[in-house]
Coordinates of C-alpha atoms in Angstrom, one line a residue:
M1005 CA -63.3 31.6 44.4
E1006 CA -61.7 35.0 44.2
F1007 CA -58.7 33.6 46.2
D1008 CA -58.2 30.7 43.7
L1009 CA -58.4 33.1 40.7
Y1010 CA -55.9 35.4 42.3
W1011 CA -53.3 32.6 42.8
L1012 CA -54.0 31.3 39.3
L1013 CA -53.2 34.7 37.8
L1014 CA -50.1 34.9 39.9
A1015 CA -48.9 31.4 39.1
F1016 CA -49.3 31.8 35.3
P1017 CA -46.4 34.2 34.7
I1018 CA -44.2 32.3 37.2
V1019 CA -44.7 29.0 35.3
F1020 CA -44.1 30.8 32.0
L1021 CA -40.8 32.2 33.3
L1022 CA -39.7 28.9 34.6
G1023 CA -40.5 27.2 31.2
W1024 CA -38.7 29.9 29.3
T1025 CA -35.6 29.6 31.5
A1026 CA -35.6 25.8 31.2
S1027 CA -35.8 26.0 27.4
R1028 CA -32.9 28.4 27.2
L1029 CA -30.8 26.1 29.4
D1030 CA -31.6 23.1 27.1
L1031 CA -30.9 25.2 24.0
R1032 CA -27.5 26.3 25.4
Q1033 CA -26.7 22.7 26.3
L1034 CA -27.7 21.5 22.8
K1035 CA -25.5 24.2 21.2
R1036 CA -22.6 23.3 23.4
E1037 CA -23.0 19.6 22.4
D1038 CA -23.4 20.5 18.7
R1039 CA -20.2 22.6 18.9
A1040 CA -18.3 19.8 20.8
S1041 CA -19.3 17.1 18.3
P1042 CA -18.0 18.8 15.1
Q1043 CA -14.9 20.0 16.9
A1044 CA -14.1 16.5 18.0
Y1045 CA -14.8 15.2 14.5
F1046 CA -12.6 17.8 12.8
K1047 CA -9.9 17.2 15.4
G1048 CA -10.0 13.5 14.6
L1049 CA -9.9 14.2 10.9
N1050 CA -6.9 16.5 11.3
L1051 CA -5.0 13.9 13.4
L1052 CA -5.8 11.2 10.8
L1053 CA -4.4 13.3 8.0
N1054 CA -1.3 13.8 10.1
E1055 CA -1.0 10.0 10.5
Q1056 CA -1.6 10.1 14.3
Q1057 CA -4.1 7.3 14.4
D1058 CA -4.0 6.7 18.1
K1059 CA -5.0 10.3 18.9
A1060 CA -7.5 10.3 16.0
I1061 CA -9.3 7.2 17.5
D1062 CA -9.6 9.0 20.8
A1063 CA -11.1 12.1 19.1
F1064 CA -13.6 10.0 17.1
I1065 CA -14.6 8.1 20.3
E1066 CA -15.2 11.5 21.9
A1067 CA -17.3 12.6 18.9
V1068 CA -19.4 9.4 19.0
Q1069 CA -20.0 10.0 22.7
H1070 CA -21.4 13.5 22.0
D1071 CA -23.5 12.3 19.1
P1072 CA -24.1 8.5 19.4
D1073 CA -26.7 8.5 16.6
T1074 CA -24.4 9.7 13.9
S1075 CA -23.6 6.7 11.7
D1076 CA -20.8 8.4 9.7
L1077 CA -18.8 8.7 12.9
H1078 CA -19.2 5.0 13.6
F1079 CA -18.1 4.1 10.1
A1080 CA -15.0 6.3 10.5
L1081 CA -14.2 4.8 13.8
G1082 CA -14.7 1.2 12.7
N1083 CA -12.5 1.7 9.6
L1084 CA -9.8 3.2 11.8
F1085 CA -9.9 0.2 14.1
R1086 CA -9.6 -2.1 11.0
R1087 CA -6.7 -0.3 9.5
R1088 CA -4.8 -0.5 12.9
G1089 CA -5.5 -4.3 13.0
E1090 CA -7.9 -3.9 16.0
Y1091 CA -10.5 -6.1 14.3
E1092 CA -12.5 -7.0 17.4
R1093 CA -13.1 -3.4 18.2
A1094 CA -14.1 -2.7 14.5
I1095 CA -16.5 -5.7 14.7
R1096 CA -18.2 -4.3 17.8
V1097 CA -18.6 -0.8 16.2
H1098 CA -20.3 -2.2 13.1
Q1099 CA -22.4 -4.7 15.1
H1100 CA -23.6 -1.8 17.2
L1101 CA -24.6 0.0 14.0
L1102 CA -26.5 -3.0 12.7
A1103 CA -28.4 -3.3 16.1
R1104 CA -29.9 0.1 15.6
A1105 CA -33.5 -0.1 14.6
D1106 CA -33.6 3.4 13.1
L1107 CA -30.7 2.8 10.7
K1108 CA -31.6 3.5 7.1
R1109 CA -31.4 0.6 4.5
D1110 CA -28.4 1.9 2.6
E1111 CA -26.5 2.5 5.8
R1112 CA -27.5 -1.0 7.1
E1113 CA -26.1 -2.5 3.9
R1114 CA -22.9 -0.4 4.3
A1115 CA -22.5 -1.6 7.9
Q1116 CA -23.1 -5.2 6.8
H1117 CA -20.4 -4.8 4.2
A1118 CA -17.9 -3.3 6.7
L1119 CA -18.6 -6.1 9.2
A1120 CA -18.0 -8.7 6.6
H1121 CA -14.6 -7.2 5.8
D1122 CA -13.9 -7.0 9.6
F1123 CA -14.5 -10.8 9.8
M1124 CA -12.3 -11.5 6.8
K1125 CA -9.4 -9.4 8.1
A1126 CA -9.8 -11.1 11.5
G1127 CA -9.5 -14.5 9.9
L1128 CA -13.0 -15.5 10.8
F1129 CA -13.7 -16.9 7.4
D1130 CA -17.0 -18.8 8.3
R1131 CA -18.6 -15.6 9.7
A1132 CA -17.2 -13.5 6.8
E1133 CA -18.8 -15.9 4.3
E1134 CA -22.2 -15.6 6.0
A1135 CA -21.9 -11.8 6.2
F1136 CA -21.0 -11.5 2.5
K1137 CA -23.8 -13.9 1.5
A1138 CA -26.2 -11.6 3.4
L1139 CA -25.3 -8.8 0.9
E1140 CA -26.8 -10.6 -2.1
G1141 CA -29.1 -8.3 -4.0
T1142 CA -27.7 -5.2 -2.5
A1143 CA -25.5 -2.5 -3.9
F1144 CA -22.5 -4.4 -2.5
S1145 CA -23.4 -7.7 -4.2
T1146 CA -20.5 -7.6 -6.7
D1147 CA -17.9 -6.8 -4.1
A1148 CA -19.4 -9.5 -1.9
R1149 CA -19.1 -12.1 -4.6
L1150 CA -15.5 -11.2 -5.4
A1151 CA -14.7 -11.5 -1.7
L1152 CA -16.5 -14.9 -1.6
L1153 CA -14.5 -16.0 -4.6
S1154 CA -11.3 -15.1 -2.8
L1155 CA -12.5 -16.8 0.4
N1156 CA -13.3 -20.0 -1.4
E1157 CA -10.0 -20.0 -3.2
R1158 CA -8.1 -19.4 0.1
S1159 CA -10.1 -22.3 1.7
R1160 CA -9.6 -24.5 -1.4
N1161 CA -13.3 -24.9 -1.8
W1162 CA -13.1 -25.2 -5.5
H1163 CA -16.7 -26.1 -6.4
P1164 CA -18.2 -23.2 -4.5
A1165 CA -15.5 -21.0 -6.1
I1166 CA -16.6 -22.1 -9.6
E1167 CA -20.2 -21.3 -8.8
V1168 CA -19.4 -17.8 -7.6
A1169 CA -17.2 -17.2 -10.6
R1170 CA -20.1 -18.2 -12.9
Q1171 CA -22.4 -15.8 -11.1
L1172 CA -19.9 -13.0 -11.5
E1173 CA -19.5 -13.7 -15.2
A1174 CA -23.3 -13.9 -15.7
A1175 CA -23.7 -10.5 -14.0
G1176 CA -21.3 -9.0 -16.5
T1177 CA -18.5 -8.4 -14.0
G1178 CA -15.9 -9.7 -16.5
S1179 CA -14.5 -13.0 -17.8
F1180 CA -13.6 -15.6 -15.2
S1181 CA -13.0 -18.5 -17.6
Q1182 CA -9.3 -18.7 -17.0
R1183 CA -9.9 -18.6 -13.3
M1184 CA -12.5 -21.4 -13.5
A1185 CA -10.1 -23.5 -15.5
H1186 CA -7.5 -23.2 -12.7
H1187 CA -10.2 -24.3 -10.2
W1188 CA -11.0 -27.4 -12.3
C1189 CA -7.3 -28.2 -12.6
E1190 CA -7.0 -28.0 -8.8
I1191 CA -9.9 -30.5 -8.5
A1192 CA -8.2 -32.7 -11.0
Q1193 CA -4.9 -32.8 -9.1
E1194 CA -6.7 -33.5 -5.8
A1195 CA -8.6 -36.4 -7.5
D1196 CA -5.4 -37.7 -9.0
A1197 CA -3.7 -37.7 -5.6
R1198 CA -6.5 -39.8 -4.3
G1199 CA -6.3 -42.2 -7.2
R1200 CA -9.7 -41.2 -8.7
D1201 CA -8.6 -41.2 -12.4
E1202 CA -12.1 -40.8 -13.8
E1203 CA -12.9 -37.8 -11.7
A1204 CA -9.5 -36.3 -12.6
D1205 CA -10.2 -36.8 -16.3
Q1206 CA -13.6 -35.2 -16.1
A1207 CA -12.2 -32.2 -14.2
L1208 CA -9.5 -31.7 -16.8
Q1209 CA -12.1 -31.9 -19.5
R1210 CA -14.2 -29.2 -17.7
A1211 CA -11.1 -27.1 -17.4
R1212 CA -10.5 -27.3 -21.2
E1213 CA -14.1 -26.4 -21.9
A1214 CA -13.9 -23.4 -19.5
A1215 CA -10.8 -22.0 -21.2
P1216 CA -9.8 -23.9 -24.4
Q1217 CA -6.6 -21.9 -24.8
S1218 CA -5.4 -22.5 -21.2
A1219 CA -2.0 -24.1 -20.9
R1220 CA -2.4 -25.7 -17.5
P1221 CA -4.9 -28.5 -18.4
L1222 CA -2.5 -29.8 -21.1
V1223 CA 0.5 -29.6 -18.8
I1224 CA -1.3 -31.6 -16.2
Q1225 CA -2.7 -34.1 -18.7
G1226 CA 0.8 -34.9 -20.1
Q1227 CA 2.2 -35.2 -16.6
R1228 CA -0.5 -37.7 -15.6
M1229 CA 0.2 -39.7 -18.8
V1230 CA 3.9 -39.9 -17.9
R1231 CA 3.2 -41.2 -14.4
Q1232 CA 1.0 -43.9 -16.0
G1233 CA 3.8 -44.8 -18.4
Q1234 CA 1.8 -43.6 -21.4
H1235 CA 4.5 -41.5 -23.0
E1236 CA 3.0 -41.3 -26.5
Q1237 CA -0.3 -39.9 -25.1
A1238 CA 1.9 -37.4 -23.1
L1239 CA 3.6 -36.3 -26.3
R1240 CA 0.2 -35.7 -28.0
A1241 CA -1.0 -33.5 -25.1
W1242 CA 2.2 -31.5 -25.1
D1243 CA 2.2 -31.2 -28.9
E1244 CA -1.1 -29.5 -28.5
L1245 CA 0.4 -27.3 -25.8
M1246 CA 3.3 -26.4 -28.2
A1247 CA 0.8 -25.3 -30.8
K1248 CA -1.6 -23.4 -28.5
Q1249 CA 0.8 -21.9 -25.9
P1250 CA 4.4 -22.0 -27.2
Q1251 CA 5.5 -19.7 -24.4
A1252 CA 4.3 -22.1 -21.7
F1253 CA 5.9 -25.1 -23.3
S1254 CA 9.2 -24.4 -21.6
L1255 CA 7.5 -25.7 -18.4
V1256 CA 7.6 -29.3 -19.8
A1257 CA 10.3 -29.1 -22.4
M1258 CA 12.8 -31.5 -20.7
D1259 CA 9.9 -33.9 -19.8
Y1260 CA 8.9 -33.8 -23.4
A1261 CA 12.4 -34.9 -24.5
K1262 CA 12.5 -37.7 -21.9
S1263 CA 9.1 -39.0 -23.0
A1264 CA 10.2 -38.9 -26.7
Q1265 CA 13.3 -41.0 -25.8
A1266 CA 11.1 -43.4 -23.8
C1267 CA 8.9 -44.1 -26.8
G1268 CA 11.5 -43.9 -29.6
E1269 CA 10.3 -40.6 -31.1
D1270 CA 13.6 -38.8 -30.7
K1271 CA 14.0 -37.5 -34.3
A1272 CA 10.4 -36.2 -34.6
A1273 CA 10.7 -34.5 -31.2
L1274 CA 14.1 -32.9 -32.1
D1275 CA 12.6 -31.4 -35.3
K1276 CA 9.6 -30.0 -33.3
L1277 CA 11.9 -28.5 -30.6
Q1278 CA 14.1 -26.9 -33.2
S1279 CA 11.1 -25.3 -34.9
L1280 CA 9.8 -24.1 -31.5
Y1281 CA 13.2 -22.7 -30.5
A1282 CA 13.3 -20.7 -33.7
Q1283 CA 9.9 -19.3 -32.8
V1284 CA 10.3 -18.9 -29.0
P1285 CA 13.9 -19.2 -27.9
S1286 CA 14.4 -20.2 -24.3
V1287 CA 17.1 -22.0 -22.2
D1288 CA 14.6 -24.8 -21.2
V1289 CA 13.8 -25.6 -24.8
L1290 CA 17.5 -25.3 -25.8
L1291 CA 18.6 -27.8 -23.1
A1292 CA 15.7 -30.2 -24.0
L1293 CA 16.7 -29.9 -27.7
N1294 CA 20.4 -30.6 -26.9
S1295 CA 19.4 -33.7 -24.8
L1296 CA 18.0 -35.2 -28.1
Q1297 CA 20.9 -33.9 -30.3
P1298 CA 23.4 -36.7 -30.9
D1299 CA 26.1 -34.4 -32.5
P1300 CA 28.3 -32.7 -29.9
V1301 CA 29.4 -30.1 -32.3
A1302 CA 25.9 -29.1 -33.0
R1303 CA 25.1 -28.9 -29.3
R1304 CA 28.0 -26.6 -28.7
K1305 CA 27.1 -24.4 -31.6
A1306 CA 23.5 -24.1 -30.3
L1307 CA 24.8 -23.1 -26.9
M1308 CA 27.2 -20.5 -28.4
A1309 CA 24.4 -19.0 -30.5
H1310 CA 22.1 -18.7 -27.5
M1311 CA 24.8 -17.0 -25.4
S1312 CA 25.5 -14.6 -28.3
A1313 CA 21.8 -13.6 -28.4
Q1314 CA 21.2 -13.8 -24.7
P1315 CA 24.0 -14.3 -22.1
S1316 CA 22.8 -17.0 -19.8
L1317 CA 24.4 -18.9 -16.9
S1318 CA 22.4 -22.0 -17.8
A1319 CA 23.8 -22.0 -21.3
A1320 CA 27.3 -21.5 -20.0
Q1321 CA 26.8 -24.4 -17.6
G1322 CA 25.7 -26.5 -20.5
L1323 CA 28.8 -25.6 -22.4
I1324 CA 30.9 -26.7 -19.4
R1325 CA 29.0 -30.0 -19.3
E1326 CA 29.8 -30.5 -23.0
R1327 CA 33.5 -29.9 -22.3
L1328 CA 33.5 -32.4 -19.5
S1329 CA 31.6 -35.1 -21.4
T1330 CA 33.4 -34.8 -24.7
H1331 CA 36.9 -33.8 -23.3
V1332 CA 37.2 -31.3 -26.1
A1333 CA 38.8 -28.1 -24.9
L1334 CA 36.9 -24.8 -25.1
D1335 CA 38.1 -22.4 -27.8
E1336 CA 38.6 -18.7 -27.3
P1337 CA 35.2 -17.5 -28.6
E1338 CA 33.5 -20.0 -26.3
I1339 CA 35.4 -18.7 -23.3
E1340 CA 34.6 -15.1 -24.3
R1341 CA 30.9 -16.0 -24.4
M1342 CA 31.0 -17.7 -21.0
Q1343 CA 32.7 -14.7 -19.6
A1344 CA 30.0 -12.4 -21.0
A1345 CA 27.3 -14.6 -19.5
M1346 CA 29.0 -14.7 -16.1
A1347 CA 29.4 -10.9 -16.2
T1348 CA 25.8 -10.3 -17.0
A1349 CA 24.6 -12.7 -14.2
A1350 CA 27.0 -11.2 -11.7
K1351 CA 26.0 -7.6 -12.3
P1352 CA 22.9 -7.5 -10.2
L1353 CA 24.9 -8.9 -7.3
Q1354 CA 27.6 -6.3 -7.5
R1355 CA 25.5 -3.7 -5.8
Y1356 CA 25.1 -2.1 -2.4
R1357 CA 21.7 -2.3 -0.7
C1358 CA 20.4 0.1 1.9
A1359 CA 19.5 -1.8 5.1
A1360 CA 16.7 0.7 5.9
C1361 CA 14.7 1.0 2.7
G1362 CA 16.3 -1.5 0.3
F1363 CA 17.5 1.1 -2.2
E1364 CA 20.2 -0.6 -4.5
S1365 CA 23.0 1.2 -6.2
Q1366 CA 26.3 0.3 -8.0
H1367 CA 28.0 2.9 -5.9
Y1368 CA 28.4 3.2 -2.1
F1369 CA 26.6 6.1 -0.4
W1370 CA 27.2 7.4 3.0
Q1371 CA 23.7 8.9 2.9
C1372 CA 21.0 6.8 1.2
P1373 CA 19.4 8.6 -1.8
G1374 CA 16.1 6.8 -1.1
C1375 CA 15.4 7.3 2.6
Q1376 CA 18.1 9.9 3.3
G1377 CA 19.4 7.8 6.2
W1378 CA 23.1 8.0 7.2
D1379 CA 25.3 4.9 7.4
T1380 CA 22.5 2.7 6.3
Y1381 CA 24.6 1.0 3.5
P1382 CA 26.5 -2.1 4.7
P1383 CA 30.0 -1.8 3.2
R1384 CA 29.7 -5.1 1.5
R1385 CA 28.2 -5.9 -1.9
L1386 CA 25.2 -8.2 -2.2
E1387 CA 27.4 -11.0 -3.5
D1388 CA 29.5 -10.9 -0.3
Q1389 CA 26.5 -11.0 2.1

């Protein structure tokens, strides 16, 4: 009994000493790891700021190895991979984060959001769509819906795009009426291409309801009427376009003139085009107007007036066509206007362009003012290339 007590008293300080030594060793090891982790982190950050992404990635990988439970390091590493186009590695990093059971809710949502963008950048649109849908009801729901809208538009899934746009508008993100009108117009054109006239008409009506001031539904409606030989109905649609969106009317100005000729409404169309040109002068409206103008003198005067206000190659070309069709020689003022129009059109082409950065200048430089490169300017102007 005395022997056992003696050994027990002797063993107690020995065990205490061994435990104290082991704890000191663990503490030193922990301190070394703690020092190594922030050092590697700051080293990676410094390399990233110096745009040395390859070395920064190596430093962040080292930091993650020292502290595998730090989610911020994983996010930094995943974002670096994505920026470099290494989408598979970015996906693995964010999937590893999501697999952790101890990850907080906000960090899990952040990882899900990052993973969805990885899929999108990698072109894995189906998986990206699923990942973005999983963010519904989170702090990233608005961003996820905007991404889903972009995905549906890229995939030409117009009905789901419309639904997402409605959700965004209902959530107060902004107005998406114009965008939805374009979606309905795309549906109308696809239906029209398949010969589904009723479906196309309904889609155009939905487009007009979504954005009553939108120009595109009226443009498409008139074009459909022309293809069906209903020129009067086409003119009515485009008359409405002229009233609502005069700036956009130039897109169909020449078609308007042709439809007016086809249904014998030349005079009425000429008066409307003259009134529109006075309000919104453009070459397209002018050429459409001249196609309905029977007086060659009036046509040439209109072209001259346009070139006086706005030098235009299209107007100069129209003047040449008038010369060839009427065989009436151009007078000196007309030639001067044509010369001014040609000089204005040629001016952007009389420049030198740096082959390295694209900097353009009227003068030749041996050293580019933009990128400071030497001999980067080809000794030929743009019009000679």
